[in-house]
Amino acid sequence: MGISERKEREKQDMIKLILDEAMKLFIEEGYENVTMRKIADRIEYSATTIYLYFKDKSEIFYSLLKIAFDKFYESQLSVQNIPDPKERLMAHGLVYIKFAMNNPNYYELMFILDDPVTKMNCPEDWQTSTRTYDLLKKNIQECMDAGCIEKADIEVVAFGLWSLVHGIATLMIKRGFMVPEPFREYLIYNSIQYIFSGVIMK
Amino acid sequence: MGISERKEREKQDMIKLILDEAMKLFIEEGYENVTMRKIADRIEYSATTIYLYFKDKSEIFYSLLKIAFDKFYESQLSVQNIPDPKERLMAHGLVYIKFAMNNPNYYELMFILDDPVTKMNCPEDWQTSTRTYDLLKKNIQECMDAGCIEKADIEVVAFGLWSLVHGIATLMIKRGFMVPEPFREYLIYNSIQYIFSGVIMK
Amino acid sequence: MGISERKEREKQDMIKLILDEAMKLFIEEGYENVTMRKIADRIEYSATTIYLYFKDKSEIFYSLLKIAFDKFYESQLSVQNIPDPKERLMAHGLVYIKFAMNNPNYYELMFILDDPVTKMNCPEDWQTSTRTYDLLKKNIQECMDAGCIEKADIEVVAFGLWSLVHGIATLMIKRGFMVPEPFREYLIYNSIQYIFSGVIMK
Amino acid sequence: MGISERKEREKQDMIKLILDEAMKLFIEEGYENVTMRKIADRIEYSATTIYLYFKDKSEIFYSLLKIAFDKFYESQLSVQNIPDPKERLMAHGLVYIKFAMNNPNYYELMFILDDPVTKMNCPEDWQTSTRTYDLLKKNIQECMDAGCIEKADIEVVAFGLWSLVHGIATLMIKRGFMVPEPFREYLIYNSIQYIFSGVIMK
DNA sequence: AATGAATGAGAGTTCATTCAT
DNA sequence: AATGAATGAACTCTCATTCAT
């Protein structure tokens, strides 16, 4: 009993090791510039070994993507129980950015790199990436119903708010080095606050 | 006097020819898919010839980047003569997005890909990329002074507004395929309108 | 007494299992396309296990070759009891071709590919491949003695007749696709008949 | 004028060099076992260089095949002007074998190796390989018309005679080492003579 | 006896780049 | 000024084989 379990654990460790290093590389160099050999060098195994755990390069990529979307969705779920819709909407935005800042690699994989979704052929993976957006739209609808925000086309508002937080996230991830560390959180929190407080009716 | 000038002129023509075709290729096929041979085919010279005018492939790349920033700055300048500061601020945002949508590959080069700016070692190039941001901040200051928008830390507001348009731009460029073509402009214009109208005080 | 014998028997079973499946693969997919993993999959053991019974891939190959020559010899023996020498000679040819057509991959192994025989270093294997030729020559001699065919150098006649059937066999194996299936047997039987009937004196 | 001609000549030399060495390798090792690097080693150029002259590996192969079939056809044409049909038929066979013995590499390429014709997708190449067979059939028809050989289905007779010479050719090429050199020509000539003289009616 | 894990060598091909002319 | 010829390094992926257990 012990042996097969240890082997399974070791196998999972190996998979995790590969995924971790591969992700770093994908982020650092972009999908096309990541080679199996580079991953192999990082994990200090031969390139061939990787093929024992993954069918090919794209399978590594999609594994990462799936993990990322799942984690992302879970983080968004965590604010769904806030009763006041406008507080919930604000929390939505903050938790979005928090996820991005805490998991910049995942975030980049999901929303910045080219290949991911574009090349995803499996439609069930699409679901994974849209269900979070549906949460946002539902929240906006409730804000409108409660008279917290001006009525308008839901798609428009959702896109606008998503753009705002996505913009903050990507600028921080990609150009954050332009902002001194202690200043970053201040910038993020206050800018989102500033704009939300305009959108939300008193 | 005539000969050396003609030679210099021919040289500049050649450089322009190479950059033009390289740019088209970037736009059509994206960074990864531009090869020296493809550029050579387009300009109808041998690949070797390109090396007479550019040290290597990345030099072409950085030249393009510089051009991109210049173009970008110019596009932003075009709205500076609008007298009303809050109208000018809105125009600022719209022209920003317009540039991004019309030059998605440039935009990607400038603000999405890692390499370019990071590797731009020449500090004068940095200026190129920050002076546009300075325009924005100046505009916001004037809005505050005119009482159009709530007073706050300029850096905060600038970052927030930049995030919004940058978010719209990148989502459209990278995930625009999720939105049907005729719907895109509607989405862009109205979402920015919706959020700005909250920010701007009546 | 029982244990070591059972072990030996099991070992022989395993060897036979491997050779059988390897042979099927050879027949189905041709020499180049047989891989150790494919054999392993077929026998439902790991690839490593094969190495417990065979030094390497080529050893499997040579074992198969030996089996092929034995089978071939046996098929030729089957016509030795025909009393009339000229009928026996004709039967010789037919059974030769029949073997080739029924075991094209064996035939290819034995007579078309370079490697096998050339690399068969064990002289006893050579015997295996020449004793069949000796049968043919003996038969021709008897035909001459009985006045069925024109007298001549035995080596010449043997070589001629072997060439004929070998030619038919290889053309059918390598270029048989040029001939529609139902037509093949007709072609084989009648062409050999036509030429033999010229050679055999009435 | 001289320069471009010299360059063209050098280019042709290079093509010939590649083809020559590639052919040897194809024969020695079989299509699958020939690698671009092996060819490169032989010609003492880098592997990349080969791609300057041939699109890919298969283009090298088909070039060789085309040359071979053309040469083969020409050799067969050379006996067409013999007036007596039965002499011509015999000459046909002899020139066939002569071609095979003088160009064993080409012969193997055309009729022994797997890949060639099978993988030829261009139908015009097929013509190249069947027109020679048509010559043979025409000759056989004339023999029958002239009463030199027994009447029968042309396809049958053609296939039989082709098999004979093909068998001789392949045995000599592939197993010729079993026969001492001075004895080979004797064997070839007399065996074909022996069998033909049976087929041809006195 | 059997195997999962691991690997070096090698396949065809493309790339940016250099060199001699 | 321009180029044809050439190349080393790199790519993904598969193979036969070995080793520790």
Coordinates of N, CA and C in Angstrom, one line a residue, chain C residues 82-162:
Chain C
I82 N 6.6 -36.3 -54.6 CA 5.9 -36.4 -55.9 C 6.9 -37.3 -56.8
P83 N 6.4 -38.4 -57.3 CA 7.3 -39.3 -58.0 C 7.8 -38.7 -59.4
D84 N 6.9 -38.2 -60.1 CA 7.3 -37.7 -61.5 C 8.2 -36.5 -61.4
P85 N 9.4 -36.6 -61.8 CA 10.4 -35.4 -61.6 C 9.9 -34.1 -62.2
K86 N 9.3 -34.2 -63.4 CA 8.9 -32.9 -64.0 C 7.7 -32.3 -63.3
E87 N 6.8 -33.1 -62.8 CA 5.7 -32.6 -62.0 C 6.2 -32.0 -60.7
R88 N 7.2 -32.8 -60.2 CA 7.8 -32.3 -58.9 C 8.5 -30.9 -59.1
L89 N 9.1 -30.8 -60.2 CA 9.8 -29.5 -60.5 C 8.8 -28.4 -60.6
M90 N 7.8 -28.6 -61.3 CA 6.7 -27.6 -61.4 C 6.1 -27.3 -60.0
A91 N 5.9 -28.3 -59.2 CA 5.3 -28.2 -57.9 C 6.3 -27.4 -57.0
H92 N 7.6 -27.6 -57.2 CA 8.6 -26.9 -56.6 C 8.4 -25.4 -56.8
G93 N 8.3 -25.0 -58.0 CA 8.1 -23.6 -58.3 C 6.9 -23.0 -57.7
L94 N 5.8 -23.8 -57.8 CA 4.5 -23.3 -57.3 C 4.6 -23.1 -55.7
V95 N 5.2 -24.1 -55.1 CA 5.2 -24.0 -53.6 C 6.1 -22.9 -53.1
Y96 N 7.1 -22.7 -53.9 CA 8.0 -21.6 -53.7 C 7.3 -20.3 -53.6
I97 N 6.5 -20.0 -54.7 CA 5.8 -18.8 -54.8 C 4.7 -18.7 -53.8
K98 N 4.1 -19.8 -53.5 CA 3.0 -19.8 -52.5 C 3.6 -19.4 -51.2
F99 N 4.7 -19.9 -50.8 CA 5.3 -19.5 -49.6 C 5.6 -18.0 -49.6
A100 N 6.1 -17.5 -50.6 CA 6.4 -16.1 -50.7 C 5.1 -15.2 -50.6
M101 N 4.1 -15.7 -51.3 CA 2.9 -14.9 -51.2 C 2.2 -15.0 -49.9
N102 N 2.3 -16.1 -49.2 CA 1.7 -16.2 -47.9 C 2.5 -15.6 -46.8
N103 N 3.8 -15.5 -47.0 CA 4.6 -14.9 -46.0 C 5.5 -13.8 -46.6
P104 N 4.9 -12.8 -47.2 CA 5.7 -11.8 -47.9 C 6.7 -11.1 -47.0
N105 N 6.4 -10.9 -45.8 CA 7.4 -10.3 -44.9 C 8.6 -11.2 -44.6
Y106 N 8.3 -12.5 -44.4 CA 9.4 -13.4 -44.2 C 10.2 -13.4 -45.5
Y107 N 9.5 -13.5 -46.6 CA 10.3 -13.6 -47.9 C 11.2 -12.4 -48.0
E108 N 10.6 -11.3 -47.7 CA 11.4 -10.0 -47.8 C 12.6 -10.1 -46.9
L109 N 12.4 -10.6 -45.7 CA 13.4 -10.7 -44.7 C 14.6 -11.6 -45.3
M110 N 14.1 -12.7 -45.9 CA 15.1 -13.7 -46.3 C 15.9 -13.3 -47.6
F111 N 15.1 -12.7 -48.6 CA 15.7 -12.6 -49.9 C 15.8 -11.2 -50.5
I112 N 15.2 -10.3 -49.8 CA 15.2 -8.9 -50.4 C 16.0 -8.0 -49.6
L113 N 15.8 -7.9 -48.3 CA 16.6 -7.0 -47.5 C 18.0 -7.4 -47.5
D114 N 18.9 -6.5 -47.3 CA 20.3 -6.7 -47.2 C 20.7 -7.4 -45.9
D115 N 20.4 -6.6 -44.9 CA 20.9 -6.9 -43.6 C 21.0 -8.3 -43.2
P116 N 19.8 -9.0 -43.2 CA 19.7 -10.3 -42.5 C 20.8 -11.2 -42.8
V117 N 20.8 -11.7 -44.0 CA 21.7 -12.8 -44.4 C 23.2 -12.3 -44.3
T118 N 23.4 -11.1 -44.8 CA 24.7 -10.5 -44.7 C 25.3 -10.5 -43.3
K119 N 24.4 -10.2 -42.4 CA 24.9 -10.1 -41.1 C 24.8 -11.4 -40.3
M120 N 24.2 -12.4 -40.9 CA 24.2 -13.7 -40.2 C 25.6 -14.2 -40.2
N121 N 26.2 -14.1 -39.1 CA 27.6 -14.5 -39.0 C 27.7 -16.0 -38.7
C122 N 26.7 -16.6 -38.0 CA 26.8 -18.0 -37.7 C 26.7 -18.9 -38.9
P123 N 27.7 -19.6 -39.2 CA 27.7 -20.4 -40.5 C 26.6 -21.4 -40.5
E124 N 26.2 -21.9 -39.4 CA 25.1 -22.9 -39.4 C 23.8 -22.3 -40.0
D125 N 23.7 -21.0 -39.8 CA 22.5 -20.4 -40.4 C 22.6 -20.4 -41.9
W126 N 23.8 -20.3 -42.4 CA 24.0 -20.3 -43.8 C 23.5 -21.6 -44.4
Q127 N 23.8 -22.7 -43.8 CA 23.3 -24.0 -44.2 C 21.8 -23.9 -44.4
T128 N 21.2 -23.4 -43.4 CA 19.8 -23.3 -43.4 C 19.3 -22.7 -44.7
S129 N 20.0 -21.7 -45.2 CA 19.5 -21.0 -46.3 C 19.9 -21.7 -47.7
T130 N 20.9 -22.5 -47.6 CA 21.4 -23.1 -48.9 C 20.8 -24.5 -49.1
R131 N 20.4 -25.2 -48.0 CA 19.9 -26.6 -48.2 C 18.7 -26.6 -49.1
T132 N 17.9 -25.5 -49.1 CA 16.7 -25.5 -49.9 C 17.1 -25.5 -51.4
Y133 N 18.2 -24.7 -51.6 CA 18.7 -24.6 -53.0 C 19.2 -26.0 -53.5
D134 N 19.8 -26.7 -52.6 CA 20.3 -28.1 -52.9 C 19.1 -29.0 -53.3
L135 N 18.0 -28.8 -52.7 CA 16.8 -29.6 -53.0 C 16.5 -29.4 -54.5
L136 N 16.5 -28.1 -54.9 CA 16.1 -27.7 -56.3 C 17.1 -28.4 -57.3
K137 N 18.4 -28.3 -57.0 CA 19.4 -28.8 -57.9 C 19.2 -30.3 -58.0
K138 N 19.0 -31.0 -56.9 CA 18.8 -32.4 -57.0 C 17.6 -32.7 -57.9
N139 N 16.6 -32.0 -57.8 CA 15.4 -32.2 -58.6 C 15.6 -32.0 -60.1
I140 N 16.4 -31.0 -60.4 CA 16.7 -30.7 -61.8 C 17.6 -31.8 -62.3
Q141 N 18.5 -32.3 -61.5 CA 19.3 -33.4 -62.0 C 18.5 -34.6 -62.4
E142 N 17.5 -34.9 -61.5 CA 16.6 -36.0 -61.8 C 15.8 -35.8 -63.1
C143 N 15.4 -34.6 -63.3 CA 14.7 -34.2 -64.5 C 15.6 -34.5 -65.7
M144 N 16.8 -34.1 -65.6 CA 17.7 -34.3 -66.8 C 17.9 -35.8 -67.0
D145 N 18.2 -36.5 -65.9 CA 18.4 -37.9 -66.0 C 17.2 -38.6 -66.6
A146 N 16.0 -38.1 -66.3 CA 14.8 -38.8 -66.8 C 14.5 -38.2 -68.2
G147 N 15.3 -37.3 -68.7 CA 15.1 -36.8 -70.0 C 13.9 -35.8 -70.1
C148 N 13.5 -35.3 -69.0 CA 12.4 -34.3 -69.1 C 12.8 -33.0 -69.5
I149 N 14.0 -32.6 -69.2 CA 14.5 -31.3 -69.7 C 15.8 -31.4 -70.3
E150 N 16.1 -30.4 -71.1 CA 17.3 -30.4 -71.9 C 18.5 -30.5 -70.9
K151 N 19.5 -31.2 -71.3 CA 20.7 -31.3 -70.5 C 21.5 -30.0 -70.5
A152 N 22.0 -29.6 -69.4 CA 22.9 -28.4 -69.3 C 23.5 -28.4 -68.0
D153 N 24.4 -27.4 -67.8 CA 25.0 -27.2 -66.5 C 23.9 -27.0 -65.4
I154 N 23.9 -27.8 -64.4 CA 22.9 -27.7 -63.4 C 22.8 -26.4 -62.7
E155 N 24.0 -25.8 -62.5 CA 24.0 -24.5 -61.8 C 23.3 -23.5 -62.7
V156 N 23.5 -23.6 -64.0 CA 22.8 -22.6 -64.9 C 21.3 -22.8 -64.8
V157 N 20.8 -24.0 -64.9 CA 19.4 -24.2 -64.9 C 18.8 -23.9 -63.6
A158 N 19.4 -24.2 -62.5 CA 18.9 -23.9 -61.2 C 18.8 -22.4 -61.0
F159 N 19.9 -21.7 -61.4 CA 19.9 -20.3 -61.3 C 18.7 -19.7 -62.1
G160 N 18.5 -20.2 -63.3 CA 17.5 -19.7 -64.2 C 16.1 -19.9 -63.6
L161 N 15.9 -21.1 -63.1 CA 14.5 -21.3 -62.5 C 14.3 -20.6 -61.2
W162 N 15.4 -20.5 -60.5 CA 15.2 -19.8 -59.2 C 14.9 -18.3 -59.5

